[in-house]
Amino acid sequence: MSRSDATLTNVARSAEVSPSTVSKVLNGRSGVSAKTRARVEQALRSHGYSPPGERHRQPFIELVFERVESVFAIEIIRGVQRAAVARGLSLVLSETGNRHTPGPEWLDQVLRRRPSGVVLVFSDLPVSAKERLSLRGIPFVILDPAGDPAPDVPSVGSANWSGGVQAARHLIELGHRSIAVIGGPNDMMCSRARVSGFRAALDEAGVPFREDALRWGNFLREDGLQLGRELLQLKDRPTAIFAGNDLMALGVLEAARMLGLSVPRDVSVVGYDDLEIAHWSGPPLTTVRQPLAEMGEQAALLALDAQDGALRAARVDLATSLVVRESTAPPPKR
């Protein structure tokens, strides 16, 4: 009997189940109640069970989104694909859950698939999910986390606070003093950090932050269109709008056009991300670049470098930079 067989036999005895039930739990198969599964997993931890080595992993990395439907996702896919190819692996995409955590069905499926690593976008993981992945030796990394991940969760993001500062300073240097802000979802750390950095730069320059001109969207073009129309019709119309991502900024450009306003003559617009479409908007969009492809690549490499589920707690933040194009100019004279 091998050492691993002996370990599984001991685990089964401690959990008062059969070795086949332990095997089902380890392989993420159905047919085990939640109560029994929890008891087996506790026994595995108590016995210091070591997950199988890399020979049991499949030659692909799994990239998990809430939705794969925008150029934002395409940039991340490019980066993860780059890392996968460099390691001789394939890439598998999954859609599941919401922007905070993957759906419960995904966990059982990924345990059966046994990828070489997992990158989760805009997600966090419950403690039980982290434990189950670690028990199976499946390393994972959170990319641009929606919340503040636990210290033991490796993550890769960008310097969102600094990006907000860069956007504000650019508009201040142009002479803007009446600036509106459309943030992303208020329950996402990256959204709040961008707005916080923007506010801090205004405070530093002695420029009032317009609470009446602060709106929160969902990173969608439709939000920029709707909220942009609302802001541009305020009695005290702002001379500039900072949008929390490029898609919302494109919506603001359309809102200005519909209201007969010219960008940047009547209002300046700054986005965030520097997606490829920012080059081709009318006018080309001034934006804060976050290196999405590089973030995806770093997250994938961090996951693949972890050995047998022994995750290295790490937080990697890549630098942002301002890209000035034609959507910003000094404010109009009033």
Short mmCIF file of C-alpha atoms in Angstrom, two decimals:
data_model
loop_
_atom_site.label_atom_id
_atom_site.label_comp_id
_atom_site.label_asym_id
_atom_site.label_seq_id
_atom_site.Cartn_x
_atom_site.Cartn_y
_atom_site.Cartn_z
CA MET A 1 0.00 0.00 0.00
CA SER A 2 1.42 3.40 -0.97
CA ARG A 3 1.84 6.24 1.50
CA SER A 4 -0.97 8.22 -0.18
CA ASP A 5 -3.29 5.19 0.00
CA ALA A 6 -2.47 4.82 3.68
CA THR A 7 -3.18 8.51 4.24
CA LEU A 8 -6.54 8.29 2.50
CA THR A 9 -7.42 5.22 4.53
CA ASN A 10 -6.64 7.11 7.73
CA VAL A 11 -8.67 10.08 6.55
CA ALA A 12 -11.61 7.83 5.72
CA ARG A 13 -11.42 6.19 9.16
CA SER A 14 -11.31 9.59 10.92
CA ALA A 15 -14.24 10.94 8.89
CA GLU A 16 -16.19 7.69 9.31
CA VAL A 17 -16.66 7.29 5.56
CA SER A 18 -15.39 4.92 2.90
CA PRO A 19 -12.13 5.61 0.98
CA SER A 20 -14.26 5.99 -2.17
CA THR A 21 -16.12 8.89 -0.51
CA VAL A 22 -12.78 10.57 0.28
CA SER A 23 -11.82 10.10 -3.36
CA LYS A 24 -15.10 11.72 -4.49
CA VAL A 25 -14.42 14.73 -2.27
CA LEU A 26 -10.86 15.07 -3.53
CA ASN A 27 -11.96 14.93 -7.13
CA GLY A 28 -14.93 17.27 -6.76
CA ARG A 29 -17.45 14.62 -7.78
CA SER A 30 -21.11 14.68 -6.83
CA GLY A 31 -22.90 12.20 -4.60
CA VAL A 32 -21.56 13.53 -1.29
CA SER A 33 -23.68 15.63 1.05
CA ALA A 34 -22.42 19.03 2.16
CA LYS A 35 -22.17 17.82 5.76
CA THR A 36 -20.13 14.75 4.81
CA ARG A 37 -17.93 16.76 2.45
CA ALA A 38 -17.12 19.22 5.24
CA ARG A 39 -16.26 16.36 7.60
CA VAL A 40 -13.94 14.75 5.05
CA GLU A 41 -12.21 18.05 4.28
CA GLN A 42 -11.67 18.66 7.99
CA ALA A 43 -10.14 15.18 8.29
CA LEU A 44 -7.88 15.87 5.31
CA ARG A 45 -6.59 19.01 6.99
CA SER A 46 -6.16 17.26 10.35
CA HIS A 47 -4.03 14.57 8.73
CA GLY A 48 -1.93 17.14 6.89
CA TYR A 49 -2.93 15.66 3.55
CA SER A 50 -0.61 16.80 0.77
CA PRO A 51 -2.25 17.25 -2.61
CA PRO A 52 -1.09 15.24 -5.62
CA GLY A 53 1.90 16.59 -7.53
CA GLU A 54 1.90 18.41 -10.84
CA ARG A 55 1.63 15.18 -12.80
CA HIS A 56 -2.07 15.12 -11.86
CA ARG A 57 -2.78 18.61 -13.16
CA GLN A 58 -4.11 19.18 -16.64
CA PRO A 59 -2.04 21.25 -19.11
CA PHE A 60 -4.18 24.40 -19.11
CA ILE A 61 -4.79 27.51 -17.07
CA GLU A 62 -8.35 28.57 -16.32
CA LEU A 63 -9.41 32.22 -16.55
CA VAL A 64 -12.68 33.05 -14.78
CA PHE A 65 -14.88 36.07 -15.55
CA GLU A 66 -18.32 37.12 -14.45
CA ARG A 67 -18.95 38.02 -18.11
CA VAL A 68 -16.69 37.88 -21.17
CA GLU A 69 -18.27 40.63 -23.19
CA SER A 70 -15.99 43.63 -23.50
CA VAL A 71 -12.64 44.74 -24.83
CA PHE A 72 -11.55 44.94 -21.18
CA ALA A 73 -11.82 41.14 -21.02
CA ILE A 74 -10.03 40.72 -24.36
CA GLU A 75 -6.96 42.59 -23.07
CA ILE A 76 -6.76 40.36 -19.98
CA ILE A 77 -7.21 37.23 -22.11
CA ARG A 78 -4.27 38.31 -24.27
CA GLY A 79 -2.02 38.59 -21.24
CA VAL A 80 -3.01 35.25 -19.70
CA GLN A 81 -2.69 33.57 -23.09
CA ARG A 82 0.84 34.96 -23.41
CA ALA A 83 1.83 33.36 -20.10
CA ALA A 84 0.11 30.07 -20.97
CA VAL A 85 1.89 29.77 -24.33
CA ALA A 86 5.23 30.53 -22.69
CA ARG A 87 4.67 27.54 -20.37
CA GLY A 88 3.34 25.23 -23.07
CA LEU A 89 -0.23 25.34 -21.73
CA SER A 90 -3.67 25.99 -23.17
CA LEU A 91 -6.22 28.53 -21.92
CA VAL A 92 -9.77 27.76 -20.80
CA LEU A 93 -12.35 30.51 -20.17
CA SER A 94 -15.21 30.28 -17.67
CA GLU A 95 -18.17 32.58 -17.00
CA THR A 96 -19.75 32.29 -13.58
CA GLY A 97 -21.04 34.05 -10.49
CA ASN A 98 -21.00 37.80 -9.97
CA ARG A 99 -18.28 40.41 -9.66
CA HIS A 100 -17.57 39.36 -6.07
CA THR A 101 -17.24 35.60 -6.22
CA PRO A 102 -17.60 32.70 -8.68
CA GLY A 103 -20.76 30.61 -8.58
CA PRO A 104 -20.81 27.50 -6.33
CA GLU A 105 -21.21 25.18 -9.33
CA TRP A 106 -17.89 26.39 -10.75
CA LEU A 107 -15.91 25.13 -7.76
CA ASP A 108 -17.03 21.52 -8.18
CA GLN A 109 -16.33 21.72 -11.91
CA VAL A 110 -12.84 23.17 -11.58
CA LEU A 111 -11.91 20.52 -9.00
CA ARG A 112 -12.78 17.88 -11.59
CA ARG A 113 -10.89 19.70 -14.36
CA ARG A 114 -7.71 20.11 -12.25
CA PRO A 115 -6.13 23.01 -14.15
CA SER A 116 -2.50 23.96 -13.63
CA GLY A 117 -3.66 27.29 -12.22
CA VAL A 118 -6.68 29.59 -11.95
CA VAL A 119 -6.96 33.36 -12.48
CA LEU A 120 -10.20 34.94 -11.24
CA VAL A 121 -11.20 38.41 -12.48
CA PHE A 122 -13.14 40.85 -10.26
CA SER A 123 -13.72 38.06 -7.76
CA ASP A 124 -12.93 36.98 -4.26
CA LEU A 125 -13.14 33.52 -2.80
CA PRO A 126 -14.92 32.23 0.31
CA VAL A 127 -12.68 30.55 2.87
CA SER A 128 -14.16 27.13 2.07
CA ALA A 129 -13.37 27.55 -1.64
CA LYS A 130 -9.77 28.53 -0.91
CA GLU A 131 -9.35 25.49 1.31
CA ARG A 132 -10.80 23.11 -1.27
CA LEU A 133 -8.58 24.45 -4.06
CA SER A 134 -5.52 24.23 -1.82
CA LEU A 135 -6.34 20.66 -0.80
CA ARG A 136 -6.37 19.68 -4.49
CA GLY A 137 -3.15 21.54 -5.21
CA ILE A 138 -4.78 24.05 -7.57
CA PRO A 139 -3.07 27.47 -7.24
CA PHE A 140 -5.20 30.57 -7.82
CA VAL A 141 -4.74 34.34 -8.11
CA ILE A 142 -7.31 37.16 -7.96
CA LEU A 143 -6.97 39.74 -10.75
CA ASP A 144 -8.06 43.34 -10.01
CA PRO A 145 -10.05 42.23 -6.96
CA ALA A 146 -13.52 43.63 -6.40
CA GLY A 147 -12.90 43.93 -2.67
CA ASP A 148 -9.92 43.87 -0.36
CA PRO A 149 -8.72 40.26 -0.55
CA ALA A 150 -7.57 38.41 2.54
CA PRO A 151 -3.80 38.52 3.25
CA ASP A 152 -3.42 34.87 2.20
CA VAL A 153 -4.92 35.46 -1.27
CA PRO A 154 -2.41 36.36 -4.00
CA SER A 155 -3.69 39.17 -6.21
CA VAL A 156 -2.62 41.41 -9.08
CA GLY A 157 -4.01 44.87 -9.74
CA SER A 158 -3.04 48.35 -10.80
CA ALA A 159 -2.36 51.55 -8.89
CA ASN A 160 -5.98 52.75 -9.00
CA TRP A 161 -5.55 55.54 -6.44
CA SER A 162 -2.57 56.97 -8.34
CA GLY A 163 -4.55 56.73 -11.58
CA GLY A 164 -7.28 58.89 -10.09
CA VAL A 165 -4.65 61.42 -8.98
CA GLN A 166 -3.18 61.55 -12.50
CA ALA A 167 -6.58 62.22 -14.07
CA ALA A 168 -7.37 65.03 -11.62
CA ARG A 169 -4.00 66.72 -11.94
CA HIS A 170 -4.30 66.77 -15.72
CA LEU A 171 -7.67 68.54 -15.57
CA ILE A 172 -6.48 70.93 -12.87
CA GLU A 173 -3.42 71.87 -14.94
CA LEU A 174 -5.73 72.66 -17.85
CA GLY A 175 -7.59 75.09 -15.61
CA HIS A 176 -10.74 73.10 -14.73
CA ARG A 177 -12.33 73.88 -11.37
CA SER A 178 -15.83 72.44 -11.87
CA ILE A 179 -15.41 68.70 -12.44
CA ALA A 180 -17.93 65.86 -12.34
CA VAL A 181 -17.04 62.24 -11.59
CA ILE A 182 -18.73 59.02 -12.70
CA GLY A 183 -17.28 56.20 -10.62
CA GLY A 184 -17.69 52.50 -11.22
CA PRO A 185 -19.67 50.30 -8.79
CA ASN A 186 -19.43 51.75 -5.31
CA ASP A 187 -18.91 48.29 -3.79
CA MET A 188 -15.71 47.66 -5.75
CA MET A 189 -12.35 48.60 -4.31
CA CYS A 190 -10.90 49.71 -7.65
CA SER A 191 -13.81 52.11 -8.23
CA ARG A 192 -13.55 53.68 -4.81
CA ALA A 193 -9.76 53.98 -5.07
CA ARG A 194 -9.96 55.89 -8.37
CA VAL A 195 -12.49 58.34 -6.98
CA SER A 196 -10.53 58.66 -3.73
CA GLY A 197 -7.31 59.47 -5.59
CA PHE A 198 -9.15 62.00 -7.76
CA ARG A 199 -10.63 63.66 -4.68
CA ALA A 200 -7.24 63.77 -2.94
CA ALA A 201 -5.62 65.56 -5.89
CA LEU A 202 -8.42 68.15 -5.92
CA ASP A 203 -8.01 68.69 -2.17
CA GLU A 204 -4.27 69.11 -2.60
CA ALA A 205 -4.86 71.80 -5.24
CA GLY A 206 -7.57 73.55 -3.24
CA VAL A 207 -10.24 72.68 -5.81
CA PRO A 208 -13.65 71.78 -4.30
CA PHE A 209 -14.93 68.27 -4.94
CA ARG A 210 -18.46 68.54 -6.30
CA GLU A 211 -20.54 66.10 -4.27
CA ASP A 212 -23.57 67.14 -6.32
CA ALA A 213 -21.76 66.00 -9.47
CA LEU A 214 -20.68 62.55 -8.25
CA ARG A 215 -22.42 59.54 -9.75
CA TRP A 216 -21.80 55.78 -9.57
CA GLY A 217 -22.26 53.48 -12.56
CA ASN A 218 -21.54 49.85 -13.46
CA PHE A 219 -18.65 50.28 -15.89
CA LEU A 220 -21.05 50.14 -18.84
CA ARG A 221 -21.32 52.53 -21.80
CA GLU A 222 -25.04 52.89 -21.08
CA ASP A 223 -24.22 54.23 -17.60
CA GLY A 224 -21.94 56.87 -19.09
CA LEU A 225 -24.66 57.89 -21.54
CA GLN A 226 -27.40 58.16 -18.92
CA LEU A 227 -25.33 59.73 -16.14
CA GLY A 228 -23.46 61.93 -18.59
CA ARG A 229 -26.74 63.41 -19.85
CA GLU A 230 -27.80 63.99 -16.25
CA LEU A 231 -24.55 65.76 -15.33
CA LEU A 232 -24.38 67.83 -18.50
CA GLN A 233 -27.86 69.16 -17.84
CA LEU A 234 -27.08 70.41 -14.34
CA LYS A 235 -27.73 74.13 -13.86
CA ASP A 236 -24.06 74.53 -12.96
CA ARG A 237 -22.76 72.35 -15.78
CA PRO A 238 -19.29 70.90 -15.12
CA THR A 239 -16.51 71.83 -17.52
CA ALA A 240 -14.99 68.34 -17.29
CA ILE A 241 -16.06 64.78 -16.46
CA PHE A 242 -13.82 61.99 -15.17
CA ALA A 243 -15.30 58.57 -15.91
CA GLY A 244 -14.12 55.50 -14.00
CA ASN A 245 -13.51 53.49 -17.17
CA ASP A 246 -13.31 54.01 -20.92
CA LEU A 247 -16.69 52.46 -21.68
CA MET A 248 -18.47 54.96 -19.46
CA ALA A 249 -16.34 57.75 -20.93
CA LEU A 250 -17.52 56.75 -24.42
CA GLY A 251 -21.08 57.01 -23.15
CA VAL A 252 -20.33 60.54 -21.90
CA LEU A 253 -19.00 61.47 -25.36
CA GLU A 254 -22.27 60.29 -26.87
CA ALA A 255 -24.30 62.17 -24.23
CA ALA A 256 -22.46 65.39 -25.10
CA ARG A 257 -23.12 64.84 -28.80
CA MET A 258 -26.83 64.27 -28.19
CA LEU A 259 -27.03 67.51 -26.20
CA GLY A 260 -25.29 69.49 -28.93
CA LEU A 261 -22.09 69.96 -26.92
CA SER A 262 -18.61 69.73 -28.40
CA VAL A 263 -15.81 67.75 -26.75
CA PRO A 264 -13.44 69.25 -25.68
CA ARG A 265 -14.60 72.78 -26.57
CA ASP A 266 -17.61 72.69 -24.21
CA VAL A 267 -16.63 69.86 -21.86
CA SER A 268 -13.50 67.75 -21.37
CA VAL A 269 -13.72 64.01 -20.80
CA VAL A 270 -11.16 61.65 -19.21
CA GLY A 271 -11.55 57.85 -19.12
CA TYR A 272 -9.70 55.01 -17.44
CA ASP A 273 -8.18 51.78 -18.90
CA ASP A 274 -6.81 52.89 -22.30
CA LEU A 275 -8.67 50.22 -24.22
CA GLU A 276 -7.94 50.01 -27.93
CA ILE A 277 -11.23 51.74 -28.76
CA ALA A 278 -10.01 54.85 -26.90
CA HIS A 279 -7.77 55.54 -29.91
CA TRP A 280 -10.72 55.52 -32.31
CA SER A 281 -13.41 57.40 -30.38
CA GLY A 282 -14.55 60.80 -31.58
CA PRO A 283 -12.49 62.62 -30.42
CA PRO A 284 -9.70 60.23 -29.36
CA LEU A 285 -10.02 59.77 -25.61
CA THR A 286 -7.67 61.10 -22.96
CA THR A 287 -7.45 58.31 -20.42
CA VAL A 288 -5.48 56.65 -17.64
CA ARG A 289 -3.78 53.53 -18.89
CA GLN A 290 -3.79 50.47 -16.70
CA PRO A 291 -1.75 47.65 -18.25
CA LEU A 292 -4.50 45.04 -18.51
CA ALA A 293 -2.59 42.55 -20.65
CA GLU A 294 0.44 42.77 -18.35
CA MET A 295 -1.81 42.32 -15.32
CA GLY A 296 -3.26 39.16 -16.85
CA GLU A 297 0.19 37.83 -17.65
CA GLN A 298 1.52 38.53 -14.15
CA ALA A 299 -1.50 36.90 -12.51
CA ALA A 300 -1.10 33.77 -14.64
CA LEU A 301 2.62 33.50 -13.91
CA LEU A 302 2.00 33.98 -10.18
CA ALA A 303 -0.49 31.11 -10.23
CA LEU A 304 1.74 28.84 -12.29
CA ASP A 305 4.76 29.50 -10.10
CA ALA A 306 2.92 28.34 -6.97
CA GLN A 307 3.84 24.77 -6.12
CA ASP A 308 1.24 22.19 -5.18
CA GLY A 309 -1.19 24.68 -3.72
CA ALA A 310 1.38 26.27 -1.40
CA LEU A 311 0.22 29.76 -2.32
CA ARG A 312 2.55 32.67 -1.74
CA ALA A 313 0.63 35.57 -0.27
CA ALA A 314 1.42 38.48 -2.58
CA ARG A 315 -0.07 41.69 -3.86
CA VAL A 316 1.31 43.04 -7.12
CA ASP A 317 0.24 46.52 -8.26
CA LEU A 318 1.35 47.65 -11.70
CA ALA A 319 1.82 51.34 -12.48
CA THR A 320 -0.74 53.46 -14.33
CA SER A 321 0.05 56.33 -16.71
CA LEU A 322 -1.86 59.23 -18.23
CA VAL A 323 -2.41 59.14 -22.00
CA VAL A 324 -3.35 62.58 -23.33
CA ARG A 325 -5.33 62.67 -26.56
CA GLU A 326 -7.95 65.05 -27.91
CA SER A 327 -10.88 64.86 -25.48
CA THR A 328 -9.41 67.36 -22.99
CA ALA A 329 -8.64 71.06 -23.29
CA PRO A 330 -8.82 74.22 -21.13
CA PRO A 331 -12.36 75.00 -19.95
CA PRO A 332 -14.57 77.33 -22.00
CA LYS A 333 -14.69 80.96 -20.97
CA ARG A 334 -17.96 81.89 -19.28
#
